[in-house]
Tab-separated table of C-alpha atoms and ligand atoms in Angstrom:
chain	number	residue	atom	x	y	z
A	547	MET	CA	-31.373	22.674	-0.815
A	548	ASN	CA	-29.621	23.053	-4.027
A	549	ALA	CA	-31.489	24.944	-6.916
A	550	SER	CA	-31.422	23.235	-10.141
A	551	THR	CA	-29.143	25.132	-12.563
A	552	SER	CA	-29.267	25.440	-16.096
A	553	LEU	CA	-25.758	24.378	-16.651
A	554	LEU	CA	-25.158	22.484	-19.793
A	555	LEU	CA	-23.380	19.660	-18.106
A	556	ASN	CA	-22.055	16.914	-20.087
A	557	PRO	CA	-24.819	14.203	-20.093
A	558	TYR	CA	-22.300	11.471	-19.686
A	559	LEU	CA	-21.528	12.675	-16.148
A	560	GLU	CA	-24.918	11.851	-14.806
A	561	HIS	CA	-24.246	8.212	-14.285
A	562	LEU	CA	-20.499	8.411	-13.894
A	563	PRO	CA	-19.519	7.279	-10.282
A	564	VAL	CA	-16.669	9.143	-8.496
A	565	TYR	CA	-13.633	7.079	-7.964
A	566	GLN	CA	-13.431	5.788	-4.161
A	567	PRO	CA	-9.762	5.996	-3.128
A	568	GLY	CA	-8.296	4.153	-0.141
A	569	ARG	CA	-8.887	6.295	2.977
A	570	PRO	CA	-5.749	8.526	3.899
A	571	ILE	CA	-4.151	7.598	7.163
A	572	ASP	CA	-4.737	11.302	8.451
A	573	GLU	CA	-8.448	11.204	7.833
A	574	VAL	CA	-8.744	7.918	9.655
A	575	ALA	CA	-6.689	9.045	12.706
A	576	ARG	CA	-8.634	12.320	12.827
A	577	GLU	CA	-11.849	10.342	12.925
A	578	LEU	CA	-10.633	7.895	15.613
A	579	GLY	CA	-8.733	10.442	17.750
A	580	LEU	CA	-5.598	8.308	17.347
A	581	PRO	CA	-2.121	9.601	16.451
A	582	ALA	CA	-1.466	9.181	12.832
A	583	ASP	CA	1.517	6.853	13.770
A	584	ASP	CA	-0.927	4.354	15.309
A	585	VAL	CA	-2.744	3.857	12.037
A	586	ILE	CA	-1.515	1.636	9.142
A	587	LYS	CA	-2.842	1.765	5.569
A	588	LEU	CA	-2.939	-1.408	3.670
A	589	ALA	CA	-5.499	-0.264	1.188
A	590	SER	CA	-4.051	1.028	-1.915
A	591	ASN	CA	-1.234	-1.241	-3.146
A	592	GLU	CA	1.521	1.230	-1.945
A	593	ASN	CA	5.157	0.255	-1.309
A	594	PRO	CA	5.373	-0.494	2.358
A	595	LEU	CA	9.209	0.009	2.259
A	596	GLY	CA	8.681	3.689	1.197
A	597	PRO	CA	10.056	5.719	-1.840
A	598	SER	CA	13.139	4.745	-3.496
A	599	PRO	CA	15.988	6.255	-1.254
A	600	LYS	CA	17.759	7.324	-4.587
A	601	ALA	CA	14.753	9.153	-5.760
A	602	LEU	CA	14.543	11.012	-2.275
A	603	ALA	CA	18.054	12.056	-2.589
A	604	ALA	CA	17.552	13.315	-6.088
A	605	MET	CA	14.578	15.316	-5.188
A	606	GLN	CA	16.329	17.205	-2.483
A	607	GLN	CA	18.790	18.422	-5.086
A	608	SER	CA	16.095	19.751	-7.397
A	609	LEU	CA	14.053	21.695	-4.927
A	610	ARG	CA	15.705	24.932	-5.702
A	611	SER	CA	14.515	25.003	-9.198
A	612	LEU	CA	10.731	24.620	-8.525
A	613	HIS	CA	10.223	28.231	-9.465
A	614	LEU	CA	10.795	26.814	-13.128
A	615	TYR	CA	8.305	24.877	-15.213
A	616	PRO	CA	9.187	21.284	-15.613
A	617	ASP	CA	10.645	20.092	-18.849
A	618	GLY	CA	7.552	19.441	-20.942
A	619	ASN	CA	9.087	16.746	-22.783
A	620	ALA	CA	10.727	15.181	-19.838
A	621	PHE	CA	13.901	14.626	-21.895
A	622	TYR	CA	16.370	13.113	-19.456
A	623	LEU	CA	13.681	10.844	-18.067
A	624	LYS	CA	12.461	9.645	-21.418
A	625	ARG	CA	15.902	8.935	-22.763
A	626	HIS	CA	16.813	6.763	-19.638
A	627	LEU	CA	13.496	4.875	-19.684
A	628	ALA	CA	13.795	4.329	-23.487
A	629	ASP	CA	17.456	3.126	-22.959
A	630	LYS	CA	16.197	0.686	-20.121
A	631	LEU	CA	13.537	-0.784	-22.151
A	632	ARG	CA	15.263	-0.735	-25.384
A	633	VAL	CA	12.746	1.046	-27.264
A	634	ALA	CA	12.729	4.644	-28.895
A	635	PRO	CA	11.569	7.739	-27.033
A	636	GLU	CA	8.875	7.990	-29.690
A	637	ASN	CA	7.517	4.736	-28.101
A	638	LEU	CA	6.978	6.352	-24.960
A	639	ILE	CA	4.141	8.738	-23.296
A	640	LEU	CA	4.437	9.785	-19.701
A	641	GLY	CA	1.161	10.373	-17.580
A	642	ASN	CA	0.437	11.883	-14.369
A	643	GLY	CA	0.004	8.516	-13.009
A	644	SER	CA	-0.702	5.696	-15.410
A	645	ASN	CA	-4.233	6.597	-14.845
A	646	GLU	CA	-3.732	9.618	-16.934
A	647	VAL	CA	-2.384	7.465	-19.781
A	648	ILE	CA	-5.469	5.650	-19.661
A	649	GLU	CA	-7.504	8.928	-19.876
A	650	PHE	CA	-5.213	9.659	-22.927
A	651	VAL	CA	-6.332	6.715	-24.219
A	652	GLY	CA	-10.151	7.574	-23.758
A	653	HIS	CA	-9.733	10.869	-25.364
A	654	ALA	CA	-7.584	9.565	-28.360
A	655	LEU	CA	-9.965	6.695	-28.986
A	656	ILE	CA	-13.233	6.487	-27.240
A	657	MET	CA	-16.156	8.503	-28.644
A	658	PRO	CA	-19.906	8.166	-28.384
A	659	GLY	CA	-20.799	4.750	-29.873
A	660	SER	CA	-17.418	3.309	-29.356
A	661	GLU	CA	-17.330	-0.075	-27.334
A	662	VAL	CA	-14.774	-0.808	-24.804
A	663	VAL	CA	-14.266	-4.505	-23.664
A	664	VAL	CA	-13.251	-5.184	-20.223
A	665	SER	CA	-13.305	-8.098	-17.696
A	666	GLU	CA	-16.028	-8.289	-14.994
A	667	PHE	CA	-13.683	-7.322	-12.166
A	668	CYS	CA	-11.640	-4.878	-13.674
A	669	PHE	CA	-9.634	-1.719	-12.691
A	670	ALA	CA	-11.924	1.045	-11.618
A	671	VAL	CA	-10.412	3.565	-13.911
A	672	TYR	CA	-11.483	1.712	-17.231
A	673	PRO	CA	-15.339	2.122	-16.736
A	674	ILE	CA	-14.894	5.827	-15.699
A	675	VAL	CA	-12.924	6.762	-18.463
A	676	THR	CA	-15.145	4.954	-20.855
A	677	HIS	CA	-18.202	6.565	-19.604
A	678	LEU	CA	-16.646	9.925	-19.478
A	679	CYS	CA	-15.841	9.728	-23.241
A	680	GLY	CA	-19.493	8.592	-24.065
A	681	GLY	CA	-18.411	4.793	-24.802
A	682	LYS	CA	-20.189	1.680	-24.248
A	683	LEU	CA	-18.558	-0.546	-21.603
A	684	VAL	CA	-18.866	-4.311	-22.763
A	685	SER	CA	-17.951	-6.136	-19.325
A	686	VAL	CA	-17.151	-9.840	-20.073
A	687	PRO	CA	-17.781	-12.332	-17.382
A	688	ALA	CA	-14.874	-13.532	-15.332
A	689	ARG	CA	-13.358	-16.895	-15.270
A	690	GLU	CA	-12.435	-17.501	-11.549
A	691	TYR	CA	-12.199	-14.101	-10.860
A	692	GLY	CA	-9.593	-13.471	-13.643
A	693	HIS	CA	-9.949	-12.564	-17.220
A	694	ASP	CA	-11.519	-14.812	-19.793
A	695	LEU	CA	-9.569	-13.637	-22.621
A	696	PRO	CA	-11.015	-15.871	-25.209
A	697	ALA	CA	-14.416	-14.617	-24.368
A	698	MET	CA	-13.044	-11.083	-24.373
A	699	ARG	CA	-11.653	-11.518	-27.743
A	700	ARG	CA	-15.193	-12.863	-28.997
A	701	ALA	CA	-16.651	-9.950	-27.574
A	702	ILE	CA	-14.871	-7.526	-30.178
A	703	THR	CA	-16.850	-5.837	-32.913
A	704	PRO	CA	-16.517	-3.336	-35.562
A	705	ARG	CA	-17.273	-0.754	-32.919
A	706	THR	CA	-14.752	-2.036	-30.413
A	707	ALA	CA	-12.232	0.860	-29.938
A	708	VAL	CA	-10.275	-0.558	-26.956
A	709	VAL	CA	-9.741	-3.490	-24.784
A	710	PHE	CA	-8.387	-3.119	-21.296
A	711	VAL	CA	-6.499	-5.879	-19.728
A	712	ALA	CA	-4.767	-5.457	-16.375
A	713	ASN	CA	-2.158	-8.402	-16.065
A	714	PRO	CA	-1.627	-8.988	-13.075
A	715	ASN	CA	-5.240	-7.927	-12.438
A	716	ASN	CA	-6.478	-5.178	-9.788
A	717	PRO	CA	-8.565	-5.846	-7.733
A	718	THR	CA	-8.170	-9.789	-7.949
A	719	GLY	CA	-4.495	-10.183	-8.368
A	720	THR	CA	-4.984	-12.876	-10.989
A	721	LEU	CA	-2.618	-13.584	-13.948
A	722	ALA	CA	-3.778	-14.472	-17.492
A	723	SER	CA	-1.767	-17.228	-19.162
A	724	ASP	CA	0.971	-15.915	-21.372
A	725	ASP	CA	-0.479	-17.924	-24.401
A	726	GLU	CA	-4.023	-16.277	-24.151
A	727	VAL	CA	-2.590	-12.845	-23.819
A	728	LEU	CA	-0.312	-13.586	-26.967
A	729	GLU	CA	-3.466	-14.860	-28.665
A	730	LEU	CA	-5.631	-11.771	-27.899
A	731	ILE	CA	-2.738	-9.624	-29.056
A	732	HIS	CA	-2.306	-11.282	-32.441
A	733	GLU	CA	-5.989	-11.991	-33.012
A	734	ALA	CA	-7.459	-8.621	-32.004
A	735	PRO	CA	-8.292	-6.889	-35.306
A	736	PRO	CA	-6.011	-3.827	-36.331
A	737	HIS	CA	-8.756	-1.221	-35.495
A	738	VAL	CA	-8.836	-2.383	-31.828
A	739	LEU	CA	-6.284	-0.934	-29.430
A	740	VAL	CA	-5.146	-3.840	-26.865
A	741	VAL	CA	-4.083	-2.032	-23.655
A	742	LEU	CA	-2.200	-4.240	-21.431
A	743	ASP	CA	-1.817	-2.683	-18.136
A	744	GLU	CA	1.424	-3.840	-16.562
A	745	ALA	CA	1.311	-1.804	-13.168
A	746	TYR	CA	2.348	-4.924	-11.099
A	747	ILE	CA	4.570	-6.444	-13.830
A	748	GLU	CA	7.763	-5.762	-11.716
A	749	PHE	CA	6.497	-8.039	-8.879
A	750	ARG	CA	6.475	-11.267	-11.339
A	751	ASP	CA	9.477	-13.632	-11.727
A	752	ARG	CA	9.355	-14.334	-15.320
A	753	PRO	CA	7.022	-11.819	-16.848
A	754	LEU	CA	5.937	-12.241	-20.343
A	755	ASP	CA	8.206	-9.513	-22.435
A	756	LEU	CA	5.842	-7.841	-24.855
A	757	LEU	CA	8.412	-5.110	-25.689
A	758	GLU	CA	9.723	-6.794	-28.531
A	759	LEU	CA	6.451	-6.313	-30.280
A	760	ILE	CA	6.836	-2.655	-29.779
A	761	ARG	CA	10.435	-2.597	-31.003
A	762	SER	CA	9.757	-4.417	-34.154
A	763	GLY	CA	6.660	-2.157	-34.882
A	764	SER	CA	4.805	-5.347	-35.641
A	765	LYS	CA	1.829	-4.392	-33.250
A	766	PRO	CA	0.757	-0.793	-33.834
A	767	ASN	CA	-2.585	-1.498	-31.980
A	768	LEU	CA	-0.725	-2.494	-28.763
A	769	LEU	CA	-0.049	-0.183	-25.721
A	770	LEU	CA	1.607	-1.210	-22.481
A	771	THR	CA	1.071	0.818	-19.491
A	772	ARG	CA	3.366	1.007	-16.442
A	773	THR	CA	3.805	3.153	-13.258
A	774	PHE	CA	6.127	4.300	-10.657
A	775	SER	CA	3.618	4.143	-8.128
A	776	LYS	CA	4.058	0.578	-7.169
A	777	ILE	CA	7.558	-0.899	-7.316
A	778	HIS	CA	9.439	2.386	-7.029
A	779	GLY	CA	7.225	3.669	-4.133
A	780	LEU	CA	6.328	7.026	-5.848
A	781	ALA	CA	2.604	6.939	-5.774
A	782	GLY	CA	2.581	10.350	-4.294
A	783	LEU	CA	4.278	11.856	-7.199
A	784	ARG	CA	1.998	10.714	-9.831
A	785	LEU	CA	4.066	9.213	-12.681
A	786	GLY	CA	3.184	6.304	-15.136
A	787	TYR	CA	3.952	5.627	-18.659
A	788	GLY	CA	2.654	4.143	-22.019
A	789	ILE	CA	4.821	2.234	-24.333
A	790	GLY	CA	3.406	1.774	-27.861
A	791	GLY	CA	3.778	2.320	-31.542
A	792	ALA	CA	4.618	5.800	-32.846
A	793	GLU	CA	0.958	6.289	-33.963
A	794	ILE	CA	-0.894	5.859	-30.931
A	795	ILE	CA	1.848	7.540	-28.873
A	796	ALA	CA	1.626	10.543	-31.176
A	797	ALA	CA	-2.316	10.596	-30.678
A	798	CYS	CA	-1.806	10.458	-27.040
A	799	GLU	CA	0.649	13.259	-27.077
A	800	LYS	CA	-2.078	15.460	-28.529
A	801	VAL	CA	-4.305	15.191	-25.779
A	802	ARG	CA	-1.616	15.517	-22.939
A	803	GLN	CA	-1.410	18.921	-21.217
A	804	PRO	CA	1.847	20.690	-21.547
A	805	PHE	CA	3.238	20.235	-17.951
A	806	ASN	CA	1.646	16.954	-16.970
A	807	ILE	CA	4.712	15.599	-15.268
A	808	ASN	CA	6.173	17.753	-12.398
A	809	THR	CA	9.888	18.338	-11.902
A	810	MET	CA	10.008	16.379	-8.705
A	811	ALA	CA	8.465	13.186	-10.415
A	812	GLN	CA	10.996	13.624	-13.383
A	813	VAL	CA	14.060	13.606	-11.190
A	814	ALA	CA	12.858	11.035	-8.690
A	815	ALA	CA	11.802	8.541	-11.502
A	816	LEU	CA	15.284	9.037	-13.211
A	817	ALA	CA	17.019	8.044	-9.970
A	818	ALA	CA	14.444	5.289	-8.995
A	819	LEU	CA	15.166	3.505	-12.445
A	820	ASP	CA	18.690	2.856	-11.266
A	821	ASP	CA	17.595	1.978	-7.531
A	822	GLU	CA	17.842	-1.779	-8.274
A	823	ASP	CA	18.526	-2.455	-4.642
A	824	HIS	CA	15.070	-0.947	-3.625
A	825	GLN	CA	13.254	-2.691	-6.453
A	826	ARG	CA	14.687	-6.140	-5.224
A	827	ARG	CA	13.887	-5.397	-1.601
A	828	THR	CA	10.278	-4.370	-2.423
A	829	LYS	CA	9.938	-7.485	-4.565
A	830	GLU	CA	11.233	-9.855	-1.904
A	831	ASN	CA	9.286	-8.329	0.823
A	832	ASN	CA	6.178	-8.748	-1.109
A	833	ALA	CA	6.815	-12.446	-1.896
A	834	VAL	CA	7.149	-13.007	1.781
A	835	GLY	CA	4.035	-11.051	2.696
A	836	LEU	CA	2.015	-12.939	-0.001
A	837	ARG	CA	3.160	-16.172	1.438
A	838	PHE	CA	2.394	-15.068	4.897
A	839	PHE	CA	-1.302	-14.107	3.922
A	840	GLU	CA	-1.757	-17.255	1.965
A	841	GLU	CA	-0.855	-19.300	5.007
A	842	ALA	CA	-2.737	-17.335	7.367
A	843	PHE	CA	-5.890	-17.485	5.383
A	844	ARG	CA	-5.528	-21.027	4.821
A	845	ALA	CA	-5.285	-21.612	8.605
A	846	LEU	CA	-8.340	-19.549	9.124
A	847	GLY	CA	-10.296	-21.358	6.437
A	848	LEU	CA	-10.782	-18.127	4.489
A	849	LEU	CA	-11.293	-18.268	0.642
A	850	PHE	CA	-8.731	-16.036	-1.304
A	851	VAL	CA	-7.717	-15.525	-4.673
A	852	ARG	CA	-4.061	-16.499	-5.353
A	853	SER	CA	-2.374	-13.205	-6.123
A	854	HIS	CA	0.410	-12.303	-8.663
A	855	ALA	CA	0.632	-8.656	-7.471
A	856	ASN	CA	1.062	-6.894	-4.093
A	857	PHE	CA	-2.268	-7.419	-2.519
A	858	VAL	CA	-4.705	-10.191	-1.929
A	859	LEU	CA	-8.465	-10.373	-2.212
A	860	VAL	CA	-10.015	-12.313	0.590
A	861	LYS	CA	-13.525	-13.424	1.612
A	862	VAL	CA	-14.592	-12.282	4.931
A	863	GLY	CA	-18.345	-12.528	4.824
A	864	ASP	CA	-19.798	-8.926	5.156
A	865	GLY	CA	-16.858	-7.027	3.648
A	866	GLN	CA	-18.138	-3.617	4.780
A	867	ARG	CA	-18.519	-4.558	8.458
A	868	VAL	CA	-14.990	-6.144	8.500
A	869	PHE	CA	-13.670	-3.125	6.812
A	870	ASN	CA	-15.269	-0.902	9.580
A	871	ASP	CA	-14.087	-3.181	12.258
A	872	LEU	CA	-10.480	-3.152	11.019
A	873	GLN	CA	-10.539	0.717	10.812
A	874	GLN	CA	-11.706	0.971	14.441
A	875	GLN	CA	-8.491	-0.934	15.252
A	876	GLY	CA	-6.487	1.452	13.069
A	877	VAL	CA	-5.898	-0.886	10.024
A	878	ILE	CA	-7.326	0.740	6.843
A	879	VAL	CA	-8.174	-1.926	4.126
A	880	ARG	CA	-10.170	-1.794	0.943
A	881	PRO	CA	-13.984	-2.732	1.128
A	882	MET	CA	-14.820	-4.334	-2.360
A	883	GLY	CA	-18.572	-3.537	-2.624
A	884	GLY	CA	-17.893	-0.922	-5.322
A	885	TYR	CA	-16.381	-3.710	-7.361
A	886	ARG	CA	-19.633	-5.883	-6.647
A	887	LEU	CA	-17.568	-8.128	-4.295
A	888	PRO	CA	-19.281	-7.276	-1.142
A	889	GLU	CA	-18.075	-10.318	0.706
A	890	TRP	CA	-14.508	-9.522	0.146
A	891	ILE	CA	-11.842	-7.244	1.148
A	892	ARG	CA	-8.348	-6.345	-0.567
A	893	ILE	CA	-5.409	-6.177	1.390
A	894	THR	CA	-2.001	-4.828	0.462
A	895	VAL	CA	1.062	-6.415	1.435
A	896	GLY	CA	2.959	-4.499	4.292
A	897	THR	CA	5.966	-4.842	6.158
A	898	PRO	CA	6.191	-7.881	8.219
A	899	ALA	CA	4.976	-6.211	11.390
A	900	GLU	CA	2.147	-4.505	9.558
A	901	ASN	CA	1.016	-8.054	8.039
A	902	GLN	CA	1.124	-9.350	11.633
A	903	ARG	CA	-0.911	-6.390	12.942
A	904	TYR	CA	-3.474	-6.878	10.108
A	905	LEU	CA	-3.783	-10.508	10.744
A	906	ALA	CA	-4.420	-9.938	14.585
A	907	SER	CA	-7.020	-7.460	13.776
A	908	LEU	CA	-8.616	-9.510	11.158
A	909	LYS	CA	-8.861	-12.428	13.756
A	910	GLN	CA	-10.485	-9.918	16.097
A	911	ALA	CA	-12.893	-8.714	13.591
A	912	LEU	CA	-13.912	-12.203	12.700
A	913	GLY	CA	-14.248	-13.245	16.365
A	914	ARG	CA	-11.416	-15.539	15.893
A	915	ALA	CA	-8.843	-14.042	18.147
B	32	PLP	C1	-2.136	1.008	-9.259
B	32	PLP	C2	-2.660	0.734	-10.570
B	32	PLP	C3	-2.278	1.569	-11.718
B	32	PLP	C4	-1.275	2.686	-11.463
B	32	PLP	O1	-1.861	3.940	-10.922
B	32	PLP	P1	-1.108	5.209	-11.152
B	32	PLP	O2	-2.047	6.147	-11.934
B	32	PLP	O3	0.091	4.798	-11.955
B	32	PLP	O4	-0.724	5.575	-9.781
B	32	PLP	C5	-2.630	1.356	-12.796
B	32	PLP	N1	-3.387	0.113	-13.150
B	32	PLP	C6	-3.778	-0.569	-12.252
B	32	PLP	C7	-4.440	-1.841	-12.572
B	32	PLP	C8	-3.431	-0.384	-10.828
B	32	PLP	O5	-3.705	-1.117	-10.049
């Protein structure tokens, strides 16, 4: 038994949940006594084609300089990213994953008494950061599993510091309409930072381009976040970025630790940005996989949410039981109880072979084999 201590713990930690990641392949393989090669993970929206090959080659080159600290300002990466996006480097902040950018936003803007508006089925990191900073979460009921942006706009008060919108959304894969996104951005009062989390934007065919609002400087209260974890296949390196006006970027820079982006991540991302072949193949594999899942779920009569990202939310009854059953078969997916969707599981699009194996295992788990 633990003796209670007298530590002056931050009281905001008391009700703070610990983020539950998708289970690692090695951990599940150890548990099941299976070789790791026999286990597939379709749980964390990772890239089934692996890392960008150009990124891998660039990292090999830079191994020998790992005794040196990284460039604390990631000069070359920022400059290249700025060129690609046609923004100024002053419009960019790099994070150890875009999760860290979300944390910067918390430290820069969310204080005890601040309100933070999110959608009912939002990305798990928004509530964690909000509560960590002592903010009050204002969760707006979803509309067909997606964001009800007009209602979120109406939930804004003088105390609202931030509105978080992931578009496409995780864990539901839903997409808000361009009109409603623009309306939110244009009608949010200037004291409210609108964070548009674009982690999955590269999977869309004709994404709404909000960069002009940054270039023109007309929306200082808009921050876009993106990541190298999904389309570029570099989740293990931890690299994401924010794109915004000079004021919010400068505020985030103050709360950023000096060497948050390691050397490997900098060189890999620099190379991945030019690996258009890998990005195209990733997007195509994803489109094929989404169609495969949709047809399969329809044939099985399973309810699913139409996805615009690289995963699908599907209703299976007892989600935890199906998750356990799939895991016994060496297929790791994501149960959704933590998101208050206990009847659903979330499945990441894999390679065609992984998708087939998942489907066969799902049928087995549902007694439909
Ligand atoms: C995957 C994901 C991210 C990216 O996280 P990283 O920290 O960059 O790996 C951000 N937002 C959402 C909504 C996501 O699903």
